[in-house]
C-alpha atoms as one frame of an Amber mdcrd trajectory, in Angstrom:
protein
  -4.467 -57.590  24.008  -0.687 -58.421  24.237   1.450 -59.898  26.814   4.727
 -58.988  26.709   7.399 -60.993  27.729  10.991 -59.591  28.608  14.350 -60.652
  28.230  14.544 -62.533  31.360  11.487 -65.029  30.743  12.650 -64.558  27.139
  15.918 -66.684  27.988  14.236 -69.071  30.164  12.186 -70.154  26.990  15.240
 -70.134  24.799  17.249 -72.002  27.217  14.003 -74.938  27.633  13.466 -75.566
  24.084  16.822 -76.147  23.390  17.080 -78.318  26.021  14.115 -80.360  25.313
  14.419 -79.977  21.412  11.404 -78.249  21.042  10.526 -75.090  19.203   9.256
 -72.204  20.715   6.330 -72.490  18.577   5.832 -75.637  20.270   6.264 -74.467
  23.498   3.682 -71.796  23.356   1.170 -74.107  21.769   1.530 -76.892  24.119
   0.307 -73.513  26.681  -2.422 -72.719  24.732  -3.321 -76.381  24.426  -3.406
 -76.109  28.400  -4.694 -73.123  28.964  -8.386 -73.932  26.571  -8.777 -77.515
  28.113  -9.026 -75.341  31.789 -11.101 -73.013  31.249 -13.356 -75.106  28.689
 -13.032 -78.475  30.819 -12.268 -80.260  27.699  -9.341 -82.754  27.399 -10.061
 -83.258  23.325  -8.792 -80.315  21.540  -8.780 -79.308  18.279  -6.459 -75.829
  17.584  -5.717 -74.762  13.832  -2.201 -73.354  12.641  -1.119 -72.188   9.597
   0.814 -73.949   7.043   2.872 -72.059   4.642   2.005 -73.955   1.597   5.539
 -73.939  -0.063   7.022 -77.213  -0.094   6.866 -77.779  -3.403  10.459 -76.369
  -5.310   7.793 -74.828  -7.745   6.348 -72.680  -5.766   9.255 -70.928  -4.000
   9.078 -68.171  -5.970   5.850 -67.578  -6.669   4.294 -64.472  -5.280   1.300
 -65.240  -3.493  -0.818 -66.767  -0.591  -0.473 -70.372  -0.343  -1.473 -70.364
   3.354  -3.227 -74.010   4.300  -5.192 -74.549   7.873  -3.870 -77.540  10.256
  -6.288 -78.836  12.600  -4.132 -80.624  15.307  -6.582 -82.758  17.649  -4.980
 -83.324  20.641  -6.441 -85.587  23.951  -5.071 -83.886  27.345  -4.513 -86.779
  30.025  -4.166 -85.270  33.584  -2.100 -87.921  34.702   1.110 -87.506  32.336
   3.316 -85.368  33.290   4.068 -81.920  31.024   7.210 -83.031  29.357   5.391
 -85.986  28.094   2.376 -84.033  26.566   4.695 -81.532  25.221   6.759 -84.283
  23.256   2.860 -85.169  22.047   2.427 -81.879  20.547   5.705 -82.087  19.267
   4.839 -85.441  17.410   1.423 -84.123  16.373   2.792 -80.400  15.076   5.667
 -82.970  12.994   3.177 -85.447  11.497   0.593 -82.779  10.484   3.185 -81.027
   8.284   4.069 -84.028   6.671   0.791 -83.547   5.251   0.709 -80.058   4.697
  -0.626 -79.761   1.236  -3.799 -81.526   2.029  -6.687 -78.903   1.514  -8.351
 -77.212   4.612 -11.412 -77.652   3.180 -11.099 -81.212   1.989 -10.391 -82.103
   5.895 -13.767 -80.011   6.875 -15.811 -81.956   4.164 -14.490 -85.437   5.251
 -15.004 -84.113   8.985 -18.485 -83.047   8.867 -19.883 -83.249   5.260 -23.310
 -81.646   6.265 -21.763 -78.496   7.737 -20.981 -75.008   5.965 -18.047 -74.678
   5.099 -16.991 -71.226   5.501 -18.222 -71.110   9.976 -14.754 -72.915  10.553
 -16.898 -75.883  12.175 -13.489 -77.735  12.666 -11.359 -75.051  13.503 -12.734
 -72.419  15.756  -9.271 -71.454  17.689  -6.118 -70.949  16.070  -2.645 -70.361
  16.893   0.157 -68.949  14.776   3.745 -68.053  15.068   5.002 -65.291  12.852
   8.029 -64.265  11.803   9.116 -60.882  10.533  12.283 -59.645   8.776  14.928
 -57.916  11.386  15.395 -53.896  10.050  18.251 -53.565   8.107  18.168 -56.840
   6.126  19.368 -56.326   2.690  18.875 -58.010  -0.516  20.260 -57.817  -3.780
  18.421 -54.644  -5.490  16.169 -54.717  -1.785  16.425 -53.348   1.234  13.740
 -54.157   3.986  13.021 -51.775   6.474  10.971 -53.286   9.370   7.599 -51.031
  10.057   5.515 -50.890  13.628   1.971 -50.469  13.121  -0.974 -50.308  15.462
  -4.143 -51.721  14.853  -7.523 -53.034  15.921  -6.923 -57.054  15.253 -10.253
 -59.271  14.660 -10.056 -63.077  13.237 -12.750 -64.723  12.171 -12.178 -67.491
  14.644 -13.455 -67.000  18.368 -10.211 -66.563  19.732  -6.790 -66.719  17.828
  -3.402 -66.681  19.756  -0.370 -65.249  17.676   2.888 -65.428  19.012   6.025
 -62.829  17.729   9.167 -63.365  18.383  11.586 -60.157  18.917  15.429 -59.532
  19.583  15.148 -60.735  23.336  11.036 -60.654  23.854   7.609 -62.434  22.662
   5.116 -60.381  22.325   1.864 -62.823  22.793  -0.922 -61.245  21.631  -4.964
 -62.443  22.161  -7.312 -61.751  18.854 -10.428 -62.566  19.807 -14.160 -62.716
  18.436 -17.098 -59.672  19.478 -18.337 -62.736  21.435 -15.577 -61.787  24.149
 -15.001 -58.512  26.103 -11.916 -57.121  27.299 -12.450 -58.070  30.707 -12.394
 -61.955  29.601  -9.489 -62.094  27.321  -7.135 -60.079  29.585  -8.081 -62.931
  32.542  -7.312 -65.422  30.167  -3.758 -63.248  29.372  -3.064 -63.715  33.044
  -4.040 -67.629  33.074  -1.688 -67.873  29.977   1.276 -66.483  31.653   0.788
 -68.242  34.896   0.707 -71.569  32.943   4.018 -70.742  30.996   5.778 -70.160
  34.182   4.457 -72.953  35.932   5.892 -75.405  33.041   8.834 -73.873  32.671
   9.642 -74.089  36.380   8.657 -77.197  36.870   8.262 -79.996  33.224   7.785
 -82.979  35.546   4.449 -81.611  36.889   1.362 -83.549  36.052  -0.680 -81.633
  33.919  -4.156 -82.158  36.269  -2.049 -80.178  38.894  -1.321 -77.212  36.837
  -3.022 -74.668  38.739  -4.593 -71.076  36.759  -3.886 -67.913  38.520  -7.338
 -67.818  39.859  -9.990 -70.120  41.306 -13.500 -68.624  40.073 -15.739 -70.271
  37.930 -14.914 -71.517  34.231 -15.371 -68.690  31.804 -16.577 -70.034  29.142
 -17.726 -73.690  28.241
């Protein structure tokens, strides 16, 4: 499922990550950060992004996948406001790429050394930004034409969050496990959106007092 938002939320974001000096993939992950300690009623959270793997000169032009996982464990306190914890995640999303090249699975073997390896027993949500070329950007000998597709997105984590950026719009959109129905994930769409809006409006809010759209029971622990 895929929220959609337009130009006019579109400059809003725009407008507060430049003034807090913030990315917008920090903004939407501080959200998501939110939005699972809510409905979960956890306040220590670990959510995995992806790290390019290209630091090193060497590898810049090496075709390839050099994607590594980053678990970033954050601890939610309900009494600091939302500017603070969003400076947190902006701290944590820094440090963790300082240390980029460290192995997924090396971090899952120090973490829990008795566990299997390949169930993602670290790293179970995940969030990722992506970035696609504009149409019409040229190279020399290239041209790349940007394609729209439409298909039926799974992860192999329980519920992935992948945010892409357009001309004036994000499209947000919710990959989820078969352990989730429609239903579930397009309540969670609306809690998501409420939550953005809420920060936006108002940074100096305390995080306890950010309020979901609805009040029934948690969905999932």
């Amino acid at each position: 499922q895929t929220l959609a938002l337009g130009p006019v939320l579109y400059q809003s974001i725009r407008q507060f990550t430049a003034d807090a000096g913030i990315s917008d993939n920090m903004l939407f992950l501080s959200v998501y950060y939110l939005l699972l300690s809510r409905v979960t009623d956890n306040n220590d959270l670990v959510i995995g992004t992806d790290a390019l793997g290209r630091s090193r000169p060497e590898c810049q032009l090496i075709v390839g996948t050099f994607i590594n996982i980053l678990p970033l464990r954050l601890q939610l306190d309900p009494c600091e406001t939302y500017r603070q914890f969003l400076m947190r995640v902006r701290d944590t999303v820094l440090k963790a790429y300082e240390h980029q090249d460290f192995p997924y699975n090396e971090i899952l073997s120090l973490a829990k050394p008795d566990s299997e390896n390949s169930l993602h027993p670290l790293v179970i949500v995940h969030f990722a930004m992506a970035n696609f070329i504009e149409q019409g950007i040229e190279g020399p000998g290239l041209c790349f034409i940007q394609r729209n597709t439409t298909a039926t997105a799974r992860t192999q984590y329980q519920w992935k969050v992948e945010v892409t950026p357009g001309k004036d719009s994000f499209d947000i959109q919710f990959i989820y496990s078969q352990a989730f129905d429609d239903a579930t994930i397009a309540t969670m769409t609306g809690y998501y959106r409420n939550i953005l809006r809420t920060v936006l409006d108002s940074p100096s809010i305390q995080v306890g007092e950010i309020e979901l759209e609805s009040t029934s029971p948690m969905i999932f622990k």
